Amino acid sequence: AQSVAQPEDQVNVAEGNPLTVKCTYSVSGNPYLFWYVQYPNRGLQFLLKYITGDNLVKGSYGFEAEFNKSQTSFHLKKPSALVSDSALYFCAVRDPFLGGYNKLIFGAGTRLAVHP
Amino acid sequence: EAQVTQNPRYLITVTGKKLTVTCSQNMNHEYMSWYRQDPGLGLRQIYYSMNVEVTDKGDVPEGYKVSRKEKRNFPLILESPSPNQTSLYFCASSSPTRRGRTGELFFGEGSRLTVL
């Protein structure tokens, strides 16, 4: 079965420092991987996805993610964190076998806190 | 503006009182889905619909019903709500992942339901 793990409940970063939010996955077949962000009292917003091709994927708001097949990881990164990046981040993998072709299996989420 | 609209955004109700959470999308998406978000569990799929009159259970369907009579609408029905259905609910829609389409899910703003 497809699954996603986000090992950190919370990540604390100083503004201007690089940030990494970790995600590992387990899938049957080729993975379709996603990152979403949730700001307070808002829905989830799509950040980026990996389907195939270049292992470094660039997304919205200066975020990028690195797909590593050997380590089954898809960590989210940003070179310089902003206070406005503080939010809840979800990693997800598509499960095409159940739940329709665009069903996503989500991790538990990681809360990112960027301090001034 | 492309969007997924849910109503109500907030609702407090009592055990056993039937309620409906509406969801509407204006992107002509075929695929729609309902998720619930609970702390430490991420988002879990409740029901999904591949197209009009085509619906099926997700991972946590117990206590919920859905219908898809029109392409744009996908209401979530709680016939007899119970306290364990207190949660944050998200409706999502997408187009198929094909050439020229990104296939990511678009989420509504969420509906916070409290069942007393």
Tab-separated table of C-alpha atoms in Angstrom:
chain	number	residue	atom	x	y	z
A	1	ALA	CA	0.000	0.000	0.000
A	2	GLN	CA	1.088	3.537	-0.673
A	3	SER	CA	2.179	5.535	2.355
A	4	VAL	CA	3.915	8.746	3.285
A	5	ALA	CA	5.824	9.642	6.433
A	6	GLN	CA	6.726	13.068	7.726
A	7	PRO	CA	9.061	12.360	10.647
A	8	GLU	CA	8.956	15.840	12.190
A	9	ASP	CA	5.867	17.311	13.798
A	10	GLN	CA	7.449	20.741	13.826
A	11	VAL	CA	10.434	22.453	12.254
A	12	ASN	CA	11.805	25.706	13.648
A	13	VAL	CA	13.952	27.951	11.478
A	14	ALA	CA	15.317	31.469	11.771
A	15	GLU	CA	14.315	33.876	9.035
A	16	GLY	CA	16.901	33.960	6.275
A	17	ASN	CA	18.193	30.458	7.005
A	18	PRO	CA	17.613	27.515	4.698
A	19	LEU	CA	14.781	25.179	5.578
A	20	THR	CA	14.092	21.507	4.964
A	21	VAL	CA	10.870	19.648	5.641
A	22	LYS	CA	11.327	15.898	5.361
A	23	CYS	CA	9.163	13.322	3.643
A	24	THR	CA	9.677	9.650	2.890
A	25	TYR	CA	7.359	7.453	0.896
A	26	SER	CA	6.497	3.867	0.132
A	27	VAL	CA	4.791	3.066	-3.154
A	28	SER	CA	4.142	0.282	-5.608
A	29	GLY	CA	5.346	1.403	-8.978
A	30	ASN	CA	6.456	4.873	-9.967
A	31	PRO	CA	5.642	7.566	-7.422
A	32	TYR	CA	3.659	10.697	-8.064
A	33	LEU	CA	4.631	12.972	-5.165
A	34	PHE	CA	3.193	16.289	-4.038
A	35	TRP	CA	3.695	19.026	-1.479
A	36	TYR	CA	0.835	21.152	-0.224
A	37	VAL	CA	0.804	24.045	2.239
A	38	GLN	CA	-2.003	25.020	4.596
A	39	TYR	CA	-2.157	28.491	6.099
A	40	PRO	CA	-4.375	29.089	9.152
A	41	ASN	CA	-8.083	28.840	8.378
A	42	ARG	CA	-7.379	28.145	4.726
A	43	GLY	CA	-7.536	25.187	2.411
A	44	LEU	CA	-4.550	23.335	1.066
A	45	GLN	CA	-2.571	25.002	-1.669
A	46	PHE	CA	-0.497	23.097	-4.189
A	47	LEU	CA	3.235	23.827	-4.026
A	48	LEU	CA	4.883	21.378	-6.375
A	49	LYS	CA	4.882	17.838	-7.670
A	50	TYR	CA	7.198	15.177	-8.998
A	51	ILE	CA	6.007	12.794	-11.681
A	52	THR	CA	9.054	12.094	-13.778
A	53	GLY	CA	12.188	13.770	-15.070
A	54	ASP	CA	14.568	16.040	-13.175
A	55	ASN	CA	14.971	15.041	-9.536
A	56	LEU	CA	14.934	18.677	-8.412
A	57	VAL	CA	11.478	20.123	-8.744
A	58	LYS	CA	10.797	23.836	-8.424
A	59	GLY	CA	7.474	25.116	-7.185
A	60	SER	CA	5.600	28.115	-5.857
A	61	TYR	CA	6.901	30.745	-3.423
A	62	GLY	CA	10.556	29.769	-3.970
A	63	PHE	CA	10.154	26.217	-2.717
A	64	GLU	CA	11.791	23.220	-4.297
A	65	ALA	CA	11.904	19.527	-3.557
A	66	GLU	CA	14.446	16.844	-4.252
A	67	PHE	CA	13.306	13.402	-5.298
A	68	ASN	CA	15.695	10.659	-4.169
A	69	LYS	CA	14.669	7.230	-5.386
A	70	SER	CA	17.318	5.261	-3.489
A	71	GLN	CA	16.340	6.871	-0.190
A	72	THR	CA	12.630	7.017	-1.096
A	73	SER	CA	12.557	10.637	-0.008
A	74	PHE	CA	11.012	13.829	-1.305
A	75	HIS	CA	12.219	16.600	1.011
A	76	LEU	CA	10.922	20.126	0.652
A	77	LYS	CA	13.509	22.898	0.697
A	78	LYS	CA	13.896	26.636	0.491
A	79	PRO	CA	17.224	28.504	0.462
A	80	SER	CA	16.066	31.413	2.630
A	81	ALA	CA	13.043	31.139	4.918
A	82	LEU	CA	10.520	33.934	5.424
A	83	VAL	CA	8.282	34.490	8.434
A	84	SER	CA	5.358	34.264	6.015
A	85	ASP	CA	6.367	30.659	5.215
A	86	SER	CA	5.109	29.630	8.658
A	87	ALA	CA	2.331	27.135	7.971
A	88	LEU	CA	1.428	23.450	7.979
A	89	TYR	CA	3.042	21.436	5.195
A	90	PHE	CA	1.781	18.156	3.823
A	91	CYS	CA	3.583	15.636	1.690
A	92	ALA	CA	1.364	13.340	-0.380
A	93	VAL	CA	1.640	10.453	-2.804
A	94	ARG	CA	-0.886	9.598	-5.457
A	95	ASP	CA	-2.570	6.238	-5.144
A	96	PRO	CA	-3.957	5.307	-8.551
A	97	PHE	CA	-5.184	1.902	-7.452
A	98	LEU	CA	-7.858	2.959	-4.989
A	99	GLY	CA	-9.923	6.062	-4.512
A	100	GLY	CA	-9.895	7.235	-8.078
A	101	TYR	CA	-7.010	8.273	-10.278
A	102	ASN	CA	-6.243	11.381	-8.278
A	103	LYS	CA	-6.555	10.084	-4.755
A	104	LEU	CA	-3.760	11.332	-2.534
A	105	ILE	CA	-2.346	9.648	0.551
A	106	PHE	CA	-1.201	12.388	2.923
A	107	GLY	CA	1.431	12.467	5.603
A	108	ALA	CA	0.499	13.718	9.065
A	109	GLY	CA	1.851	17.170	8.312
A	110	THR	CA	4.798	19.225	9.570
A	111	ARG	CA	4.326	22.600	11.148
A	112	LEU	CA	6.972	25.055	10.009
A	113	ALA	CA	7.689	27.981	12.322
A	114	VAL	CA	9.984	30.686	10.984
A	115	HIS	CA	11.195	33.097	13.667
A	116	PRO	CA	12.280	36.683	12.964
B	1	GLU	CA	-11.582	32.826	-10.581
B	2	ALA	CA	-11.056	29.059	-10.438
B	3	GLN	CA	-12.206	27.790	-7.083
B	4	VAL	CA	-13.789	25.122	-4.946
B	5	THR	CA	-16.469	26.525	-2.656
B	6	GLN	CA	-17.671	24.823	0.495
B	7	ASN	CA	-20.510	25.774	2.792
B	8	PRO	CA	-20.871	26.170	5.666
B	9	ARG	CA	-17.347	27.044	6.775
B	10	TYR	CA	-18.190	26.496	10.422
B	11	LEU	CA	-20.982	24.474	11.969
B	12	ILE	CA	-21.845	23.316	15.457
B	13	THR	CA	-24.572	20.703	15.641
B	14	VAL	CA	-25.896	18.002	17.941
B	15	THR	CA	-25.762	14.241	17.686
B	16	GLY	CA	-28.276	12.819	15.269
B	17	LYS	CA	-29.270	16.019	13.471
B	18	LYS	CA	-28.816	15.475	9.741
B	19	LEU	CA	-26.609	17.950	7.960
B	20	THR	CA	-25.201	18.572	4.495
B	21	VAL	CA	-21.950	20.251	3.565
B	22	THR	CA	-22.093	21.584	0.036
B	23	CYS	CA	-19.202	21.676	-2.410
B	24	SER	CA	-19.127	23.336	-5.801
B	25	GLN	CA	-16.311	23.780	-8.327
B	26	ASN	CA	-16.217	26.008	-11.400
B	27	MET	CA	-13.338	24.334	-13.256
B	28	ASN	CA	-15.364	21.663	-15.059
B	29	HIS	CA	-13.403	18.988	-13.228
B	30	GLU	CA	-14.537	15.403	-13.560
B	31	TYR	CA	-12.974	14.164	-10.337
B	32	MET	CA	-14.154	15.334	-6.907
B	33	SER	CA	-13.381	14.041	-3.467
B	34	TRP	CA	-14.000	14.646	0.230
B	35	TYR	CA	-11.298	14.450	2.901
B	36	ARG	CA	-11.328	14.901	6.624
B	37	GLN	CA	-8.372	16.340	8.489
B	38	ASP	CA	-7.585	15.293	12.043
B	39	PRO	CA	-4.510	16.221	14.108
B	40	GLY	CA	-1.681	13.738	13.701
B	41	LEU	CA	-3.514	11.849	10.957
B	42	GLY	CA	-3.211	14.215	8.029
B	43	LEU	CA	-6.046	14.059	5.521
B	44	ARG	CA	-8.020	10.920	4.853
B	45	GLN	CA	-10.327	10.341	1.922
B	46	ILE	CA	-14.014	9.849	2.734
B	47	TYR	CA	-15.648	9.488	-0.692
B	48	TYR	CA	-14.785	10.307	-4.244
B	49	SER	CA	-16.500	10.705	-7.582
B	50	MET	CA	-15.022	10.057	-10.995
B	51	ASN	CA	-17.884	11.781	-12.789
B	52	VAL	CA	-21.624	12.457	-12.628
B	53	GLU	CA	-23.500	9.587	-10.984
B	54	VAL	CA	-20.212	7.745	-10.311
B	55	THR	CA	-19.223	7.697	-6.648
B	56	ASP	CA	-17.311	5.311	-4.422
B	57	LYS	CA	-16.003	4.911	-0.903
B	58	GLY	CA	-12.644	6.163	0.231
B	59	ASP	CA	-10.736	5.115	3.320
B	60	VAL	CA	-13.148	6.353	6.006
B	61	PRO	CA	-16.701	6.328	4.534
B	62	GLU	CA	-18.636	5.165	7.615
B	63	GLY	CA	-21.333	7.631	8.634
B	64	TYR	CA	-21.214	9.632	5.412
B	65	LYS	CA	-23.085	9.741	2.126
B	66	VAL	CA	-22.474	11.652	-1.074
B	67	SER	CA	-24.212	12.316	-4.359
B	68	ARG	CA	-23.080	13.622	-7.732
B	69	LYS	CA	-26.095	14.681	-9.757
B	70	GLU	CA	-24.298	17.532	-11.481
B	71	LYS	CA	-20.682	17.815	-12.529
B	72	ARG	CA	-19.987	20.921	-10.457
B	73	ASN	CA	-21.557	19.821	-7.146
B	74	PHE	CA	-20.562	17.109	-4.691
B	75	PRO	CA	-22.380	17.429	-1.348
B	76	LEU	CA	-21.342	15.498	1.752
B	77	ILE	CA	-24.233	14.234	3.864
B	78	LEU	CA	-24.097	13.203	7.500
B	79	GLU	CA	-27.387	11.411	8.119
B	80	SER	CA	-26.910	11.038	11.875
B	81	PRO	CA	-23.791	12.872	13.002
B	82	SER	CA	-21.836	11.620	15.983
B	83	PRO	CA	-19.103	13.294	18.056
B	84	ASN	CA	-16.362	11.265	16.319
B	85	GLN	CA	-17.260	13.098	13.125
B	86	THR	CA	-16.054	16.347	14.649
B	87	SER	CA	-13.356	17.319	12.183
B	88	LEU	CA	-12.194	19.678	9.480
B	89	TYR	CA	-13.572	18.677	6.101
B	90	PHE	CA	-12.152	19.484	2.696
B	91	CYS	CA	-13.637	19.097	-0.725
B	92	ALA	CA	-11.236	18.784	-3.640
B	93	SER	CA	-11.437	18.492	-7.401
B	94	SER	CA	-9.092	17.820	-10.275
B	95	SER	CA	-8.808	16.976	-13.907
B	96	PRO	CA	-7.140	13.743	-15.009
B	97	THR	CA	-3.351	13.647	-15.164
B	98	ARG	CA	-2.815	13.773	-18.898
B	99	ARG	CA	-0.624	15.634	-21.339
B	100	GLY	CA	-1.045	19.315	-20.719
B	101	ARG	CA	-2.867	18.846	-17.429
B	102	THR	CA	-1.139	18.931	-14.095
B	103	GLY	CA	-3.633	16.708	-12.311
B	104	GLU	CA	-3.149	18.191	-8.880
B	105	LEU	CA	-6.049	18.512	-6.477
B	106	PHE	CA	-7.667	21.905	-5.884
B	107	PHE	CA	-9.047	22.257	-2.369
B	108	GLY	CA	-11.859	24.248	-0.861
B	109	GLU	CA	-11.292	26.416	2.202
B	110	GLY	CA	-12.559	23.760	4.574
B	111	SER	CA	-15.608	23.243	6.776
B	112	ARG	CA	-15.046	22.905	10.491
B	113	LEU	CA	-17.737	20.709	11.985
B	114	THR	CA	-18.355	20.185	15.689
B	115	VAL	CA	-20.838	17.534	16.795
B	116	LEU	CA	-21.921	17.813	20.431
